[in-house]
CSV table of C-alpha atoms in Angstrom, one decimal:
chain,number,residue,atom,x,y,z
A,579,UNK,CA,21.0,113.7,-155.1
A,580,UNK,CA,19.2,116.2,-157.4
A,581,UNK,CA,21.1,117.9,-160.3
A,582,UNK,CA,20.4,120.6,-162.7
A,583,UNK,CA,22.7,121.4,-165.6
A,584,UNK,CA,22.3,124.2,-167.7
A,585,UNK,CA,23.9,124.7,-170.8
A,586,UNK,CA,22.7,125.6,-174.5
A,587,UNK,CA,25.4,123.3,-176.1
A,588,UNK,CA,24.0,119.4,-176.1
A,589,UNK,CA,27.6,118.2,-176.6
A,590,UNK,CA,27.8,119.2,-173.1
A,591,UNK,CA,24.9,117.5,-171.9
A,592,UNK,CA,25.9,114.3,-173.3
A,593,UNK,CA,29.6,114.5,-171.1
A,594,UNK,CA,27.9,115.8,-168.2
A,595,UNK,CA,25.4,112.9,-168.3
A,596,UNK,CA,28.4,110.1,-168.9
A,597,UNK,CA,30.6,111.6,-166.5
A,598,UNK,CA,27.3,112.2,-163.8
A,599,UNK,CA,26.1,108.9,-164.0
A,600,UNK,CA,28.7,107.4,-161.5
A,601,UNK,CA,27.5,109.6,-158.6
A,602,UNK,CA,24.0,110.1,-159.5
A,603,UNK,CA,22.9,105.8,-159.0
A,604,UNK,CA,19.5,105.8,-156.6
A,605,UNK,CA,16.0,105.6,-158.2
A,606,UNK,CA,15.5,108.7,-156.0
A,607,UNK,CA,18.3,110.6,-157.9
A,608,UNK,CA,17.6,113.2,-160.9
A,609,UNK,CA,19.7,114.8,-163.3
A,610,UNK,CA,18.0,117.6,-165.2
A,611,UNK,CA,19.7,118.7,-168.5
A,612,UNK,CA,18.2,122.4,-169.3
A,613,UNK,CA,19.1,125.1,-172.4
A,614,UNK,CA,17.1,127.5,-171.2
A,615,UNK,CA,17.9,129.1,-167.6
A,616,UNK,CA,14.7,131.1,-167.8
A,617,UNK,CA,13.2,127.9,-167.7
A,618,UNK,CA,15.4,126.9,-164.7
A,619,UNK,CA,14.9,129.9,-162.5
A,620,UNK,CA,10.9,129.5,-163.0
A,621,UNK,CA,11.3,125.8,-161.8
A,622,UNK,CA,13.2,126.6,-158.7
A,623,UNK,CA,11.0,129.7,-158.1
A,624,UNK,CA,7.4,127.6,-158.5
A,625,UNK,CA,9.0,124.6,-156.4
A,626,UNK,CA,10.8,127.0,-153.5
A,627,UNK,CA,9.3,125.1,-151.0
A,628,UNK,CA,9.6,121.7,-151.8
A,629,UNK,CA,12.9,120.1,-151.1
A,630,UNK,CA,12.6,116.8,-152.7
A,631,UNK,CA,11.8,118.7,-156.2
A,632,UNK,CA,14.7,121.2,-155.5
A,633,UNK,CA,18.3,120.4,-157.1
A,634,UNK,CA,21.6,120.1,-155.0
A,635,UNK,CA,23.7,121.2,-157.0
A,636,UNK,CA,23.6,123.4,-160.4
A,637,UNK,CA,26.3,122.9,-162.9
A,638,UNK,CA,25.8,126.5,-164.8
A,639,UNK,CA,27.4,127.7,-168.5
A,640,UNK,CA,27.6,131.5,-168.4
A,641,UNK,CA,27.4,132.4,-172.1
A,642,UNK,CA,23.7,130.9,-173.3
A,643,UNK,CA,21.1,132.6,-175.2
A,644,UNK,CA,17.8,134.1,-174.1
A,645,UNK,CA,19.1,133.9,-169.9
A,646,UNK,CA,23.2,134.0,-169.9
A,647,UNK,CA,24.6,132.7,-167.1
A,648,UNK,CA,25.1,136.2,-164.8
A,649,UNK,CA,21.5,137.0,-165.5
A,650,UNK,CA,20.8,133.6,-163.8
A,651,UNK,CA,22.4,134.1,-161.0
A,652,UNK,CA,21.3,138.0,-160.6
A,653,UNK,CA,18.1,136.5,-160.6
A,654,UNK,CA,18.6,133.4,-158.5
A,655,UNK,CA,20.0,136.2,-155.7
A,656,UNK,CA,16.3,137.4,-155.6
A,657,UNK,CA,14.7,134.1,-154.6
A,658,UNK,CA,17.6,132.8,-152.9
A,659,UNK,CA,16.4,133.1,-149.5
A,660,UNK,CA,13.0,131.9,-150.2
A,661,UNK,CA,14.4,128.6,-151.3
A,662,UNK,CA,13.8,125.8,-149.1
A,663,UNK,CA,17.3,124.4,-149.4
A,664,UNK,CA,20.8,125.1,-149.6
A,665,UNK,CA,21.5,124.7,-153.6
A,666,UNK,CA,25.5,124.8,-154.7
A,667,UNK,CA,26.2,126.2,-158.0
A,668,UNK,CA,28.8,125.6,-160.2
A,669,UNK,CA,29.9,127.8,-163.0
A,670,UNK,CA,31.4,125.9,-165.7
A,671,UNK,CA,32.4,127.9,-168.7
A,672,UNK,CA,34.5,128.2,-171.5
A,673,UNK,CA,35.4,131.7,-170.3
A,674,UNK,CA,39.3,132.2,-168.6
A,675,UNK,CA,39.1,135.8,-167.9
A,676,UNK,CA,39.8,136.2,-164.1
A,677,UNK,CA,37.1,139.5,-164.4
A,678,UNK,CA,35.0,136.4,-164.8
A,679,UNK,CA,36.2,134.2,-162.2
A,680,UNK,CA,36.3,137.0,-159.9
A,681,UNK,CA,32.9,138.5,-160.3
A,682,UNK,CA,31.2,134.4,-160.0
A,683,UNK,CA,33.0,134.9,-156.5
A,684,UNK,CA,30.2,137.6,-155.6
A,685,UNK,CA,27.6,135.3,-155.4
A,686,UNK,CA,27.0,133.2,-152.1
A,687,UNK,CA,25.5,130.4,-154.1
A,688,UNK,CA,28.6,130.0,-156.7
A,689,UNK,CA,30.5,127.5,-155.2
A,690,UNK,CA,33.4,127.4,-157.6
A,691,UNK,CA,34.5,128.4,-161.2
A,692,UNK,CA,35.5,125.5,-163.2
A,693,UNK,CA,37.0,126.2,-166.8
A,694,UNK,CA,35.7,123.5,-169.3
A,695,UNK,CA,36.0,121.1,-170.2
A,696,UNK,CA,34.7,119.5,-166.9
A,697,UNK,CA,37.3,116.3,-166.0
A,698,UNK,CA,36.3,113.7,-164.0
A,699,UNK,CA,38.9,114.9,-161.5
A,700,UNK,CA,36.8,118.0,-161.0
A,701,UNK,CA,33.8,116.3,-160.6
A,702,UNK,CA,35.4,114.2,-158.1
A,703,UNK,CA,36.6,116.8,-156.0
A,704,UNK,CA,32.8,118.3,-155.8
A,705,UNK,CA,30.9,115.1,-154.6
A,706,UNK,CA,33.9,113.9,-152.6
A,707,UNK,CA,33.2,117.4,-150.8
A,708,UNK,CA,30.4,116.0,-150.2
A,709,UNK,CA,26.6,118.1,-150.3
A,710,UNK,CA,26.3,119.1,-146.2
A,711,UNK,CA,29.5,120.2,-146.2
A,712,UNK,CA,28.6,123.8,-147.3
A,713,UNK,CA,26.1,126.1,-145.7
A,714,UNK,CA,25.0,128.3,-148.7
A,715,UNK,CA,21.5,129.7,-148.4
């Protein structure tokens, strides 16, 4: 399993990556931890095509510098159907505006909303779910 968080505060890479490492076990796993999304959106745009590069899942904070987390996704829609593979994103945030929650609904590839902090319930109930179990793309 391939993962990709995104999130311009290290404090949450550092629980993402204790809470992560339970699910994320096989020498053919990855977890990538990323500040930038413009950074993000150029990997998954240069590696469209090649699934075994391409994450699984994105774990997404809206309110970053340089890319926030709607431009992301706004973006991400453009190259969506280009992409090789079904990739479920999850916006985590801070934010508990339902505007927000609402408008992440929009977006075919936004999964869920979660409200940080991320629990270990809540990261649970996304692998439990299980990565087939959606049809996204």
């Amino acid at each position: 399993m391939n993962l990709i968080v995104i999130d311009d505060e290290p404090i949450q890479h550092f629980i993402m990556e204790r809470m992560l490492a339970r699910y994320v076990s096989t020498p053919n796993d990855y977890i990538t931890y990323s500040n930038n999304a413009v950074e993000v959106l150029a990997f998954l745009d240069k590696n469209k095509e090649d699934v075994d590069k391409l994450p699984d899942i994105i774990f997404l904070d809206l309110n970053m510098p340089i890319m926030n987390g709607w431009d992301f996704l706004e973006n991400y829609k453009r190259i969506q159907q280009k992409v090789a593979k079904p990739i479920m994103i999850y916006v985590i945030s801070s934010s508990i505006d339902p505007g927000d929650i609402s408008r992440s609904k929009k977006y075919m590839s936004v999964k869920d909303y979660i409200i940080k902090p991320m629990t270990r319930l809540a990261l649970k109930k996304i692998f439990d779910a299980g990565i087939d179990s959606t049809e996204i793309n």
